[in-house]
Amino acid sequence: MPTMKPSERMKIPRQAMPERHAAERAVCFQEVNCGYPPDAAATEANRCLQCKDAKCIGGCPVGVNIPAFVEAIAANDLSAAADILLADNVLPGITGRVCPQEKQCEALCVRAKKGTPVGVGYLERFVADWAREHRKDLFEPPAATGKRVAVVGSGPGGLTCAGELAKRGHAVTVFEALHIPGGVLVYGIPEFRLPKAIVHAEVESLRRRGVEIVTDVVIGQTYTIHELLGVEGFDSVFIANGAGLPIFQGIPGENLKGVYSANEFLTRVNLMGAYRFGETDTPIIKASETVVCGGGNTAMDAVRTARRLGGDPATLAYRRSREEMPARAEEVKHAEEEGVVFRFLCSPLEVLGDEKGWVRGVRCIQMELGEPDASGRRRPVPVPGSEFEIPCQVFIQAIGTKANPLLTQTTPGLNTNKWGNIIVDADHMTSIPGVFAGGDIVRGGATVILAMGDGKSAAAAMDRYLGNGSGDAAST
Amino acid sequence: MFTIEQAEWLAPKVRRLVVRAPRVSSHHKPGHFVIVRVHEGGERIPLTIADSDAASGTITLIVQIVGATTERLCSLSAGDSIANVAGPLGRPTEIENFGHAVLVGGGVGTAVIFPQAAKLREVGNRVTAVIGGRSREYVILEKELSSHCNHVYPCTDDGSYGYHGFVTAKLKEVIEECGDVGVVLTAGPVPMMRAVAGVTRPLGIKTIVSLNPIMVDGTGMCGGCRVTVAGEMKFACVDGPEFDAHTVDFAELTDRLTTYREQEALAWNRLHELTERSDASASRCKMREMEDAAASR
């Protein structure tokens, strides 16, 4: 295949992601993005300039060799592309869909300087989906080391760590508190953004690699960490039990019927299938008007879910302005297209109830941006006398979570910071030798890919701890 | 899957299930609960662990039919299985020697106080149980409690058995007669727990209540089980389920428990339509027979 000149590559416009029509998707839970057709993927791959000093790799928390897998797509060798991708990322079908690429790999793409970056996320998803459809697992089990590792939590951090440890020949058991594995990937992120079938396929692929996944086990309650290391006979433990308790604002009316945490709302809909109530048994309040408070990805997931349950309008109230929103850019765009109403510089003061204890609205105050705060973002300050009401029957708090105490309070010797998050060293090891931790329980609320990055580097450190030399994974 | 090893009716619509769950039974303490999902597509519901046997790896659940999910659960028999049982969850009961501990159980709430009675006795308490039901057939676990308690007083609303009247009236009598009650632990319908708190509050007797709000995950993640205690928001699954009865906002709890009443009715109707249409109608009749048999005992 003749090599394309950089000038020719520069002329190719970024290939658009085919999407389900906004009007259709505002009322259904089917995935919004439909994935590149093969020709669009090849065209997009040719936009990559194949930089010698590829900055994009440094933007990836798991260090995917981006130019190499993109080049393989351009050469139409999808099998090679899959090998390259899977060597660094055990869950590419997931990250291709949920990573904030515009803040990571794509932000560092040289083409972003004068135009649009290469669609790394879209291409990653393309390869992952192709591999899931077309490739048999060619996995050959590595020689067993005889070491047993327990992984606490089957979210992105736990699954990644489990996969990396299995590659190195350790016997891995993942303990999941809920009834199906996946953590935030199944209870939090909605079907329309990450189909559950993809998560299940990734989990099954780990099972075929010999990872044992045990559901219905709440570490800290069913077993303590010390029991895992003691009577249960594990040589090392990775704690990735996730974020935990939802934060409420502490405003009046938060216990009215119709107030949810985003966690509860999303868990009912995603994990329990409440949007199919009738086929499933878990109920959800369907409101004609819903207000979600927050500006992150969870808030965006909640408001778009509310829209699909019939929220008209489904309103997002965020106390800062659009520029400060931490949500992924594509989600904001999709939400707007679907008819979500954005109220910026708007802070709820009180949830209003009717005489029967149901939510009837939320009283808010207009904010304006003042001096920058500790986060570097301009601090929102209330405008006196600017209170107003937004009518709604469901009000959802999506303003973050705090550390879950279940595990830490039953683990003497495990050091935590003042917020209850586990303290780890550069190798992700906690104050208890052999016990490692990563993801939200350490970071206090981050992203899928950062948890995966922790899982990956912790696995290498655990491998060294277990006496397996270099910590390099066997190539698969 | 979690296999049911024994199943029997204790009272009309109240079934005792002995379930094989070795990981749970080996860690069970009084006050703990489990989250149960009966079948694929089912909802997650919290149930107090009424008893456990670490040697045989089983836990005992006592379930009252109050909706579609509990009806499905109670339609299961020995040899059937439950999709998911997660736990033990919640903080265990604080067990210490209070001198004289009085346990007040209403209906299936009696299942909550049963394991507490045994432990409280073990650490040296004098233990009295006051247990209530609408009528004789609704009073459960009297015999079982007798082996752990110094006194067990059954009460019935209609006077068909034991003390004629509410448990709160009997509780007052016990407190007045004994004069040494150090703690009251109570579980049952919300109005009953609220009334118990009303009896002990003016007397300043420490009273612990086991709450039963709506839950989903049971591990602190969803916050659906939030209750107001001493003016603060608490999550019953991780901060409770036991709280100081004198500071619980019972009115709010009562109201929050009605959140899904409409959907619960829909689910109930759907289950019954299904049952009547399918061959299962035969087993349903059998269930009614068994309930009737339990009622006539």
mmCIF file of N, CA, C and O in Angstrom, chain B residues 27 40 48 55 69 71 107 205-206 216 228 231 239 276:
data_model
loop_
_atom_site.group_PDB
_atom_site.id
_atom_site.type_symbol
_atom_site.label_atom_id
_atom_site.label_comp_id
_atom_site.label_asym_id
_atom_site.label_seq_id
_atom_site.Cartn_x
_atom_site.Cartn_y
_atom_site.Cartn_z
ATOM 1 N N HIS B 27 -20.596 -15.259 59.160
ATOM 2 C CA HIS B 27 -20.296 -13.900 59.617
ATOM 3 C C HIS B 27 -21.490 -13.194 60.249
ATOM 4 O O HIS B 27 -21.417 -12.019 60.576
ATOM 5 N N GLU B 40 -34.138 -13.680 38.226
ATOM 6 C CA GLU B 40 -33.654 -12.758 37.197
ATOM 7 C C GLU B 40 -34.735 -11.708 36.937
ATOM 8 O O GLU B 40 -35.908 -12.058 36.762
ATOM 9 N N THR B 48 -34.075 -9.122 57.258
ATOM 10 C CA THR B 48 -33.256 -9.371 58.447
ATOM 11 C C THR B 48 -32.944 -10.864 58.549
ATOM 12 O O THR B 48 -33.778 -11.702 58.219
ATOM 13 N N ALA B 55 -22.358 -24.001 61.228
ATOM 14 C CA ALA B 55 -21.940 -25.395 61.001
ATOM 15 C C ALA B 55 -22.592 -25.960 59.743
ATOM 16 O O ALA B 55 -21.930 -26.601 58.921
ATOM 17 N N THR B 69 -42.843 -9.289 45.240
ATOM 18 C CA THR B 69 -41.557 -9.938 45.464
ATOM 19 C C THR B 69 -41.608 -10.908 46.639
ATOM 20 O O THR B 69 -41.119 -12.041 46.543
ATOM 21 N N GLU B 71 -44.232 -12.309 47.765
ATOM 22 C CA GLU B 71 -45.113 -13.425 47.416
ATOM 23 C C GLU B 71 -44.349 -14.479 46.609
ATOM 24 O O GLU B 71 -44.472 -15.673 46.837
ATOM 25 N N GLY B 107 -45.438 -8.768 64.749
ATOM 26 C CA GLY B 107 -45.505 -9.526 63.488
ATOM 27 C C GLY B 107 -44.156 -10.099 63.128
ATOM 28 O O GLY B 107 -43.470 -10.675 63.981
ATOM 29 N N ILE B 205 -35.721 5.608 78.967
ATOM 30 C CA ILE B 205 -35.129 4.272 78.786
ATOM 31 C C ILE B 205 -34.539 4.165 77.382
ATOM 32 O O ILE B 205 -35.245 4.397 76.387
ATOM 33 N N LYS B 206 -33.268 3.834 77.328
ATOM 34 C CA LYS B 206 -32.583 3.669 76.040
ATOM 35 C C LYS B 206 -33.382 2.701 75.169
ATOM 36 O O LYS B 206 -33.708 1.588 75.596
ATOM 37 N N VAL B 216 -31.874 -0.421 47.767
ATOM 38 C CA VAL B 216 -31.551 -1.071 46.496
ATOM 39 C C VAL B 216 -30.286 -1.909 46.675
ATOM 40 O O VAL B 216 -30.350 -3.133 46.756
ATOM 41 N N THR B 228 -34.025 10.252 58.731
ATOM 42 C CA THR B 228 -33.558 11.361 59.555
ATOM 43 C C THR B 228 -33.521 10.905 61.007
ATOM 44 O O THR B 228 -34.522 10.452 61.550
ATOM 45 N N GLY B 231 -32.120 14.708 63.559
ATOM 46 C CA GLY B 231 -32.017 15.831 62.638
ATOM 47 C C GLY B 231 -30.970 15.656 61.552
ATOM 48 O O GLY B 231 -30.762 16.553 60.742
ATOM 49 N N ASP B 239 -25.242 3.020 58.196
ATOM 50 C CA ASP B 239 -25.225 3.646 59.523
ATOM 51 C C ASP B 239 -26.113 2.871 60.489
ATOM 52 O O ASP B 239 -26.017 3.038 61.701
ATOM 53 N N GLU B 276 -52.780 -16.770 37.744
ATOM 54 C CA GLU B 276 -54.075 -17.352 37.429
ATOM 55 C C GLU B 276 -54.113 -17.929 36.029
ATOM 56 O O GLU B 276 -54.785 -18.916 35.770
#
